[in-house]
Coordinates of C-alpha atoms and ligand atoms in Angstrom, one line a residue:
X1 CA 4.8 -41.9 40.4
X2 CA 7.9 -42.6 38.3
X3 CA 7.6 -40.2 35.5
X4 CA 9.5 -41.0 32.1
X5 CA 12.0 -38.7 30.9
X6 CA 11.3 -35.8 28.6
X7 CA 13.3 -37.6 25.8
X8 CA 11.4 -40.8 26.0
X9 CA 8.0 -39.4 25.9
X10 CA 5.7 -40.3 23.3
X11 CA 6.1 -38.3 20.4
X12 CA 2.6 -38.0 20.1
X13 CA 2.6 -35.8 23.5
X14 CA 4.6 -33.1 21.5
X15 CA 2.0 -33.0 18.3
X16 CA 1.5 -29.2 17.2
X17 CA -2.2 -29.3 16.7
X18 CA -4.3 -28.2 13.8
X19 CA -3.4 -24.4 14.0
X20 CA -4.5 -21.6 12.2
X21 CA -1.6 -18.8 12.3
X22 CA -2.6 -15.3 11.1
X23 CA 0.4 -13.4 9.3
X24 CA -0.3 -9.6 10.1
X25 CA 2.8 -9.0 7.8
X26 CA 0.8 -10.1 5.2
X27 CA -2.1 -8.0 6.3
X28 CA 0.2 -4.9 6.3
X29 CA 1.2 -5.7 2.7
X30 CA -2.1 -5.9 1.7
X31 CA -2.7 -2.4 3.3
X32 CA 0.1 -1.2 1.0
X33 CA -0.9 -2.6 -2.2
X34 CA -4.6 -0.9 -1.5
X35 CA -2.7 2.6 -0.6
X36 CA -1.0 2.1 -3.9
X37 CA -4.4 2.1 -5.7
X38 CA -6.3 5.0 -4.1
X39 CA -5.7 8.2 -1.9
X40 CA -8.9 7.6 -0.4
X41 CA -9.1 7.1 3.7
X42 CA -8.9 3.1 4.0
X43 CA -11.5 1.3 6.3
X44 CA -10.6 -2.1 7.4
X45 CA -13.5 -4.1 7.3
X46 CA -13.0 -7.0 10.0
X47 CA -16.6 -8.8 10.4
X48 CA -16.8 -12.2 10.9
X49 CA -13.8 -11.9 13.2
X50 CA -11.7 -10.4 10.6
X51 CA -12.6 -12.8 8.0
X52 CA -11.7 -15.7 10.4
X53 CA -8.7 -14.2 11.0
X54 CA -9.0 -12.7 14.1
X55 CA -10.3 -8.9 14.0
X56 CA -8.3 -7.6 16.6
X57 CA -5.1 -9.1 14.8
X58 CA -6.3 -8.0 11.5
X59 CA -7.4 -4.7 12.9
X60 CA -4.2 -4.1 14.8
X61 CA -2.3 -4.7 11.5
X62 CA -4.2 -2.8 9.1
X63 CA -4.3 0.5 11.6
X64 CA -0.3 0.3 11.6
X65 CA -0.1 -0.1 7.9
X66 CA -2.3 2.8 7.1
X67 CA -6.0 2.0 7.7
X68 CA -7.8 5.1 9.0
X69 CA -11.1 3.4 10.0
X70 CA -12.5 0.2 10.8
X71 CA -15.5 -1.3 10.2
X72 CA -17.9 -4.0 11.3
X73 CA -21.5 -5.4 11.5
X74 CA -22.4 -5.1 15.0
X75 CA -21.6 -2.3 17.9
X76 CA -21.0 -5.4 20.0
X77 CA -18.2 -6.4 17.7
X78 CA -17.1 -2.8 17.4
X79 CA -16.9 -2.6 21.4
X80 CA -14.8 -5.8 21.3
X81 CA -12.1 -3.8 19.4
X82 CA -12.3 -0.5 21.6
X83 CA -12.0 -2.9 24.5
X84 CA -8.7 -3.9 23.1
X85 CA -7.2 -0.5 22.7
X86 CA -8.5 0.1 19.0
X87 CA -9.0 3.7 18.9
X88 CA -9.3 4.5 15.1
X89 CA -13.2 5.4 13.9
X90 CA -15.3 2.4 13.9
X91 CA -18.6 2.0 11.6
X92 CA -21.0 -0.6 11.9
X93 CA -23.7 -1.2 9.6
X94 CA -25.8 -4.6 10.0
X95 CA -27.1 -4.4 13.6
X96 CA -28.3 -8.1 14.1
X97 CA -30.0 -7.4 17.2
X98 CA -30.7 -3.7 16.6
X99 CA -28.6 -0.3 17.4
X100 CA -27.7 -0.4 20.8
X101 CA -27.3 3.9 21.0
X102 CA -26.2 4.2 24.4
X103 CA -23.2 1.5 23.5
X104 CA -22.3 3.2 20.3
X105 CA -22.2 6.7 22.0
X106 CA -20.1 5.3 24.8
X107 CA -17.5 3.5 22.4
X108 CA -17.8 6.3 20.1
X109 CA -19.1 3.9 17.4
X110 CA -20.8 5.3 14.4
X111 CA -23.8 3.3 12.9
X112 CA -25.3 3.1 9.3
X113 CA -28.7 3.4 9.3
X114 CA -30.6 1.8 6.2
X115 CA -34.3 2.8 6.7
X116 CA -36.7 5.5 8.0
X117 CA -37.8 2.8 10.7
X118 CA -34.0 2.2 11.5
X119 CA -33.7 5.9 12.1
X120 CA -36.6 6.2 13.9
X121 CA -36.1 3.5 16.5
X122 CA -32.4 4.9 17.0
X123 CA -33.9 8.9 17.6
X124 CA -36.4 7.2 19.9
X125 CA -33.8 5.8 22.3
X126 CA -30.6 7.8 21.6
X127 CA -29.8 10.1 24.8
X128 CA -26.5 11.3 23.8
X129 CA -25.5 12.2 20.4
X130 CA -24.7 9.0 17.9
X131 CA -23.0 9.7 15.0
X132 CA -24.9 7.9 11.8
X133 CA -23.8 7.2 8.2
X134 CA -27.0 7.2 5.9
X135 CA -27.3 3.8 4.0
X136 CA -28.5 4.4 0.7
X137 CA -29.4 1.3 -1.5
X138 CA -26.9 1.8 -4.3
X139 CA -28.5 -1.3 -6.6
X140 CA -27.8 -3.8 -4.2
X141 CA -31.3 -4.5 -3.0
X142 CA -29.8 -5.9 0.5
X143 CA -30.0 -3.3 2.6
X144 CA -29.9 0.4 2.5
X145 CA -32.7 3.1 2.2
X146 CA -34.4 2.6 -1.3
X147 CA -34.2 5.6 -3.4
X148 CA -37.8 6.7 -3.4
X149 CA -37.7 7.2 0.6
X150 CA -34.2 9.0 0.5
X151 CA -35.8 12.4 1.0
X152 CA -38.2 10.9 4.1
X153 CA -34.6 9.4 5.6
X154 CA -32.8 12.8 5.3
X155 CA -35.2 15.1 6.6
X156 CA -35.8 12.4 9.8
X157 CA -32.2 12.8 10.1
X158 CA -32.2 16.7 9.8
X159 CA -34.4 16.6 12.6
X160 CA -32.9 14.3 14.4
X161 CA -29.5 16.5 13.7
X162 CA -31.4 19.6 15.3
X163 CA -32.3 17.9 18.4
X164 CA -28.6 16.5 18.6
X165 CA -29.7 13.1 19.2
X166 CA -27.6 12.5 16.0
X167 CA -24.7 13.8 13.7
X168 CA -24.9 12.7 10.1
X169 CA -20.9 12.1 9.3
X170 CA -21.6 9.9 6.6
X171 CA -23.3 8.8 3.6
X172 CA -22.5 4.8 2.7
X173 CA -23.6 2.9 -0.8
X174 CA -22.5 -0.7 -1.6
X175 CA -21.4 -1.9 -5.4
X176 CA -23.7 -5.0 -6.4
X177 CA -21.4 -5.8 -9.7
X178 CA -17.7 -4.6 -8.7
X179 CA -16.2 -8.0 -9.0
X180 CA -16.7 -7.7 -12.8
X181 CA -13.9 -5.3 -12.5
X182 CA -15.8 -3.2 -15.2
X183 CA -16.3 0.6 -14.6
X184 CA -19.1 0.5 -16.9
X185 CA -21.1 -2.2 -14.4
X186 CA -20.3 0.2 -11.6
X187 CA -21.2 3.7 -13.2
X188 CA -25.2 3.7 -12.1
X189 CA -24.1 3.2 -8.2
X190 CA -22.0 5.9 -8.5
X191 CA -24.3 8.3 -10.1
X192 CA -26.8 7.0 -7.3
X193 CA -23.8 8.0 -4.6
X194 CA -24.0 11.2 -6.5
X195 CA -27.4 11.9 -6.1
X196 CA -27.6 11.0 -2.6
X197 CA -24.5 13.3 -1.7
X198 CA -26.6 16.2 -3.7
X199 CA -30.1 15.6 -1.8
X200 CA -28.1 15.6 1.7
X201 CA -26.2 18.7 0.8
X202 CA -29.4 20.3 -0.3
X203 CA -31.1 19.6 3.0
X204 CA -28.4 21.6 4.9
X205 CA -26.6 18.4 5.8
X206 CA -23.1 19.3 4.2
X207 CA -21.1 16.8 2.6
X208 CA -20.6 13.8 5.0
X209 CA -17.8 11.3 4.2
X210 CA -19.3 9.5 1.5
X211 CA -17.9 5.9 0.7
X212 CA -19.3 3.4 -1.6
X213 CA -16.2 0.5 -2.5
X214 CA -15.3 -2.6 -1.0
X215 CA -12.3 -4.3 -2.1
X216 CA -13.1 -5.1 -5.9
X217 CA -14.0 -1.4 -6.5
X218 CA -10.9 -0.4 -4.5
X219 CA -8.5 -2.4 -6.6
X220 CA -10.5 -1.9 -10.0
X221 CA -12.3 1.4 -10.3
X222 CA -11.3 4.7 -9.1
X223 CA -14.5 5.9 -9.9
X224 CA -15.9 4.6 -6.7
X225 CA -13.5 5.8 -4.3
X226 CA -15.2 8.7 -2.8
X227 CA -13.9 10.0 0.7
X228 CA -13.0 6.3 1.8
X229 CA -13.2 2.8 0.6
X230 CA -14.0 -0.3 2.9
X231 CA -11.6 -3.0 2.6
X232 CA -12.0 -6.6 3.9
X233 CA -11.2 -9.3 1.6
X234 CA -8.2 -7.7 0.4
X235 CA -7.0 -7.5 3.7
X236 CA -6.7 -11.0 4.0
X237 CA -5.6 -11.9 0.5
X238 CA -8.1 -12.1 -1.6
X239 CA -9.5 -10.5 -4.9
X240 CA -13.4 -11.2 -5.5
X241 CA -12.6 -9.8 -9.0
X242 CA -9.2 -12.0 -9.0
X243 CA -7.5 -8.9 -11.0
X244 CA -4.7 -8.6 -8.1
X245 CA -2.7 -10.6 -6.7
X246 CA -3.0 -9.9 -2.8
X247 CA -1.3 -11.8 -0.1
X248 CA -2.6 -14.8 1.8
X249 CA -2.7 -14.0 5.4
X250 CA -2.9 -17.2 7.3
X251 CA -1.5 -20.7 7.0
X252 CA -3.4 -23.8 8.3
X253 CA -1.3 -26.7 9.5
X254 CA -2.1 -30.1 10.9
X255 CA 0.1 -32.8 12.3
X256 CA 0.2 -36.3 10.5
X257 CA -1.4 -38.4 13.3
X258 CA -1.1 -41.7 11.6
X259 CA 0.5 -43.3 8.7
X260 CA 0.2 -46.7 7.1
X261 CA 1.3 -48.8 4.2
X262 CA -1.3 -50.3 1.9
X263 CA -1.5 -52.9 -0.6
X264 CA -2.8 -51.7 -4.4
X265 CA -6.8 -51.9 -4.3
X266 CA -7.4 -50.7 -0.8
X267 CA -10.2 -49.0 -0.5
X268 CA -9.9 -45.4 1.8
X269 CA -12.4 -43.9 4.1
X270 CA -16.6 -43.9 4.3
X271 CA -17.9 -45.9 0.8
X272 CA -14.7 -46.8 -0.3
X273 CA -14.9 -44.0 -3.1
X274 CA -11.0 -43.9 -3.8
X275 CA -9.2 -47.0 -4.1
X276 CA -5.2 -47.3 -4.3
X277 CA -4.3 -47.9 -7.6
X278 CA -0.6 -49.0 -6.3
X279 CA 0.8 -50.0 -3.2
X280 CA 1.1 -46.6 -1.4
X281 CA 1.6 -45.0 1.8
X282 CA -1.5 -43.2 3.5
X283 CA -1.3 -40.5 6.1
X284 CA -4.1 -39.3 8.2
X285 CA -4.6 -35.7 9.3
X286 CA -6.9 -34.8 12.3
X287 CA -9.0 -32.3 10.4
X288 CA -12.1 -32.4 8.6
X289 CA -15.7 -30.7 7.8
X290 CA -16.3 -29.7 11.0
X291 CA -12.8 -27.9 11.0
X292 CA -13.7 -26.3 7.8
X293 CA -12.2 -28.5 5.5
X294 CA -15.0 -28.6 2.5
X295 CA -16.3 -31.8 2.3
X296 CA -17.3 -31.2 -1.9
X297 CA -13.7 -31.1 -3.1
X298 CA -12.5 -32.3 -6.1
X299 CA -9.9 -34.8 -6.8
X300 CA -7.3 -32.2 -7.3
X301 CA -7.1 -31.1 -3.9
X302 CA -4.0 -31.5 -1.8
X303 CA -1.9 -30.5 0.8
X304 CA 2.0 -29.8 1.5
X305 CA 4.4 -32.0 3.4
X306 CA 8.0 -31.3 3.3
X307 CA 7.9 -29.1 0.0
X308 CA 5.8 -31.4 -2.3
X309 CA 2.0 -31.5 -2.9
X310 CA -0.2 -34.9 -2.2
X311 CA -3.8 -35.3 -2.7
X312 CA -6.4 -35.6 -0.1
X313 CA -8.1 -39.0 -1.2
X314 CA -11.5 -40.5 -0.2
X315 CA -14.0 -38.9 1.7
X316 CA -13.6 -36.1 3.8
X317 CA -15.0 -37.3 7.5
X318 CA -16.0 -35.0 10.4
X319 CA -12.3 -35.2 11.9
X320 CA -10.2 -36.3 9.3
X321 CA -8.9 -36.6 5.8
X322 CA -6.5 -39.1 4.1
X323 CA -3.3 -38.1 2.2
X324 CA -1.9 -40.5 -0.4
X325 CA 2.0 -39.8 -0.1
X326 CA 2.9 -42.5 -2.6
X327 CA 6.1 -44.1 -1.8
X328 CA 7.1 -41.7 0.5
X329 CA 6.5 -42.7 4.3
X330 CA 6.0 -39.3 6.6
X331 CA 6.3 -40.0 10.5
X332 CA 3.4 -39.1 12.6
X333 CA 3.9 -35.5 13.9
X334 CA 5.2 -34.4 10.4
X335 CA 3.4 -31.5 9.6
X336 CA 1.1 -31.0 6.8
X337 CA 0.1 -27.4 5.0
X338 CA -3.6 -27.4 4.0
X339 CA -3.1 -24.0 2.9
X340 CA -0.6 -20.9 3.4
X341 CA 0.2 -17.8 1.4
X342 CA 1.2 -20.0 -1.7
X343 CA 4.7 -20.9 -2.8
X344 CA 6.1 -23.9 -3.9
X345 CA 3.8 -26.7 -2.9
X346 CA 1.5 -24.8 -0.5
X347 CA -2.0 -24.7 -1.5
X348 CA -3.7 -21.2 -1.5
X349 CA -7.1 -20.5 -0.4
X350 CA -8.2 -19.7 -3.8
X351 CA -6.8 -23.5 -4.6
X352 CA -9.1 -24.5 -1.9
X353 CA -12.1 -22.5 -3.4
X354 CA -11.5 -23.9 -6.7
X355 CA -11.7 -27.9 -5.5
X356 CA -14.6 -26.9 -3.3
X357 CA -16.4 -25.0 -5.9
X358 CA -16.8 -21.9 -3.6
X359 CA -15.1 -18.6 -3.1
X360 CA -12.0 -18.0 -0.4
X361 CA -14.3 -16.0 1.5
X362 CA -15.9 -19.5 2.8
X363 CA -12.7 -21.1 3.2
X364 CA -11.2 -18.6 5.6
X365 CA -14.4 -17.9 7.5
X366 CA -15.6 -21.8 7.9
X367 CA -12.5 -22.6 10.1
X368 CA -14.0 -24.4 13.1
X369 CA -13.1 -23.9 16.8
X370 CA -11.1 -27.1 17.3
X371 CA -8.3 -25.4 15.4
X372 CA -6.1 -23.6 17.4
X373 CA -5.3 -19.7 16.7
X374 CA -2.1 -18.5 16.3
X375 CA -0.6 -15.0 15.3
X376 CA 2.9 -15.1 13.5
Ligands
PLP1 C1 -18.2 -7.1 3.7 C2 -18.6 -5.8 3.5 C3 -17.7 -4.9 3.0 C4 -16.0 -5.7 2.9 O1 -16.2 -6.0 1.3 P1 -14.9 -7.0 1.0 O2 -15.5 -7.3 -0.2 O3 -14.8 -8.3 1.7 O4 -13.8 -6.4 1.1 C5 -17.9 -3.8 2.5 N1 -18.7 -2.9 2.5 C6 -19.9 -3.9 3.1 C7 -21.3 -3.0 3.8 C8 -19.7 -5.1 3.6 O5 -20.9 -6.2 4.2

């Protein structure tokens, strides 16, 4: 069969598909920003696949830039980091399918235990010594041992340590109000942490590594830093308190797959919610709500094409969005940037969060599986 010469191939075969590119350089720059604000050990939290940026990619970049620990929600996620060759200490704290003590011990993964029952179950199955962090509730009421049971938890940990089933190496809290960037709002949790440290010391368990702050506390309130800070959002360019400009760590691009010149008065997309008010050009991007483009966006939403911002018009479909490019007619295959680190006309994840009435975390963790992943 005759094949067309490469140069005559249809251009559609050369489109770069919708791609989420992670920028490890930005992750490293964010670790530097964090280091400038704390002397405590930095844990890089890479749960939810590194906030959608690739857990291994983010972990490697963060460790190379000075993070000393890694954090995930499950031992399974932690084991994947070990399999990728990451050697830093790892803490897991949510355990969606319970704690696999054998896997934790084998992969040298620390586990946070947040209740007497959880610790009891761990002690019942621990064959070799598991390193644990006592997770105390410091005001979140979302996991962590309630204060009235701290002494029971600590006493059980003490017995488990004597039996060499566990070793208490950490004490963990979480700040419920840190996004307010107000040290006074954090004060009760800081005091609670000190009380927990005191109770642990009084039980003869020494002074294990204490950690309370996530990104907001780390960036705004040194009193919350203790021995270690647990930073996730900050690594990928999100300051939940909105006080520090971090570096966006990903770029989402999509090729224009179809363009059309239309007359004034042309309805666009399902239900015709947008009607052109002039003769214009429309470009279709093959990325929709199944790929994480929020369906609930305001008319301000836009994308960057060749250095300019153009609005997303009409309904967001499952697989596509339409861009009104005005007098410009871009050829199929032209790349549009949906979001990126910002600058020029490129929207940021903070822009998308504002347009969708959400937080940037849901934008980056919501990018669907059809979008190709790549690392700069
Ligand atoms: C997700 C999480 C963090 C990281 O929070 P960021 O605000 O993303 O830095 C820290 N600690 C716990 C317990 C978490 O669940």
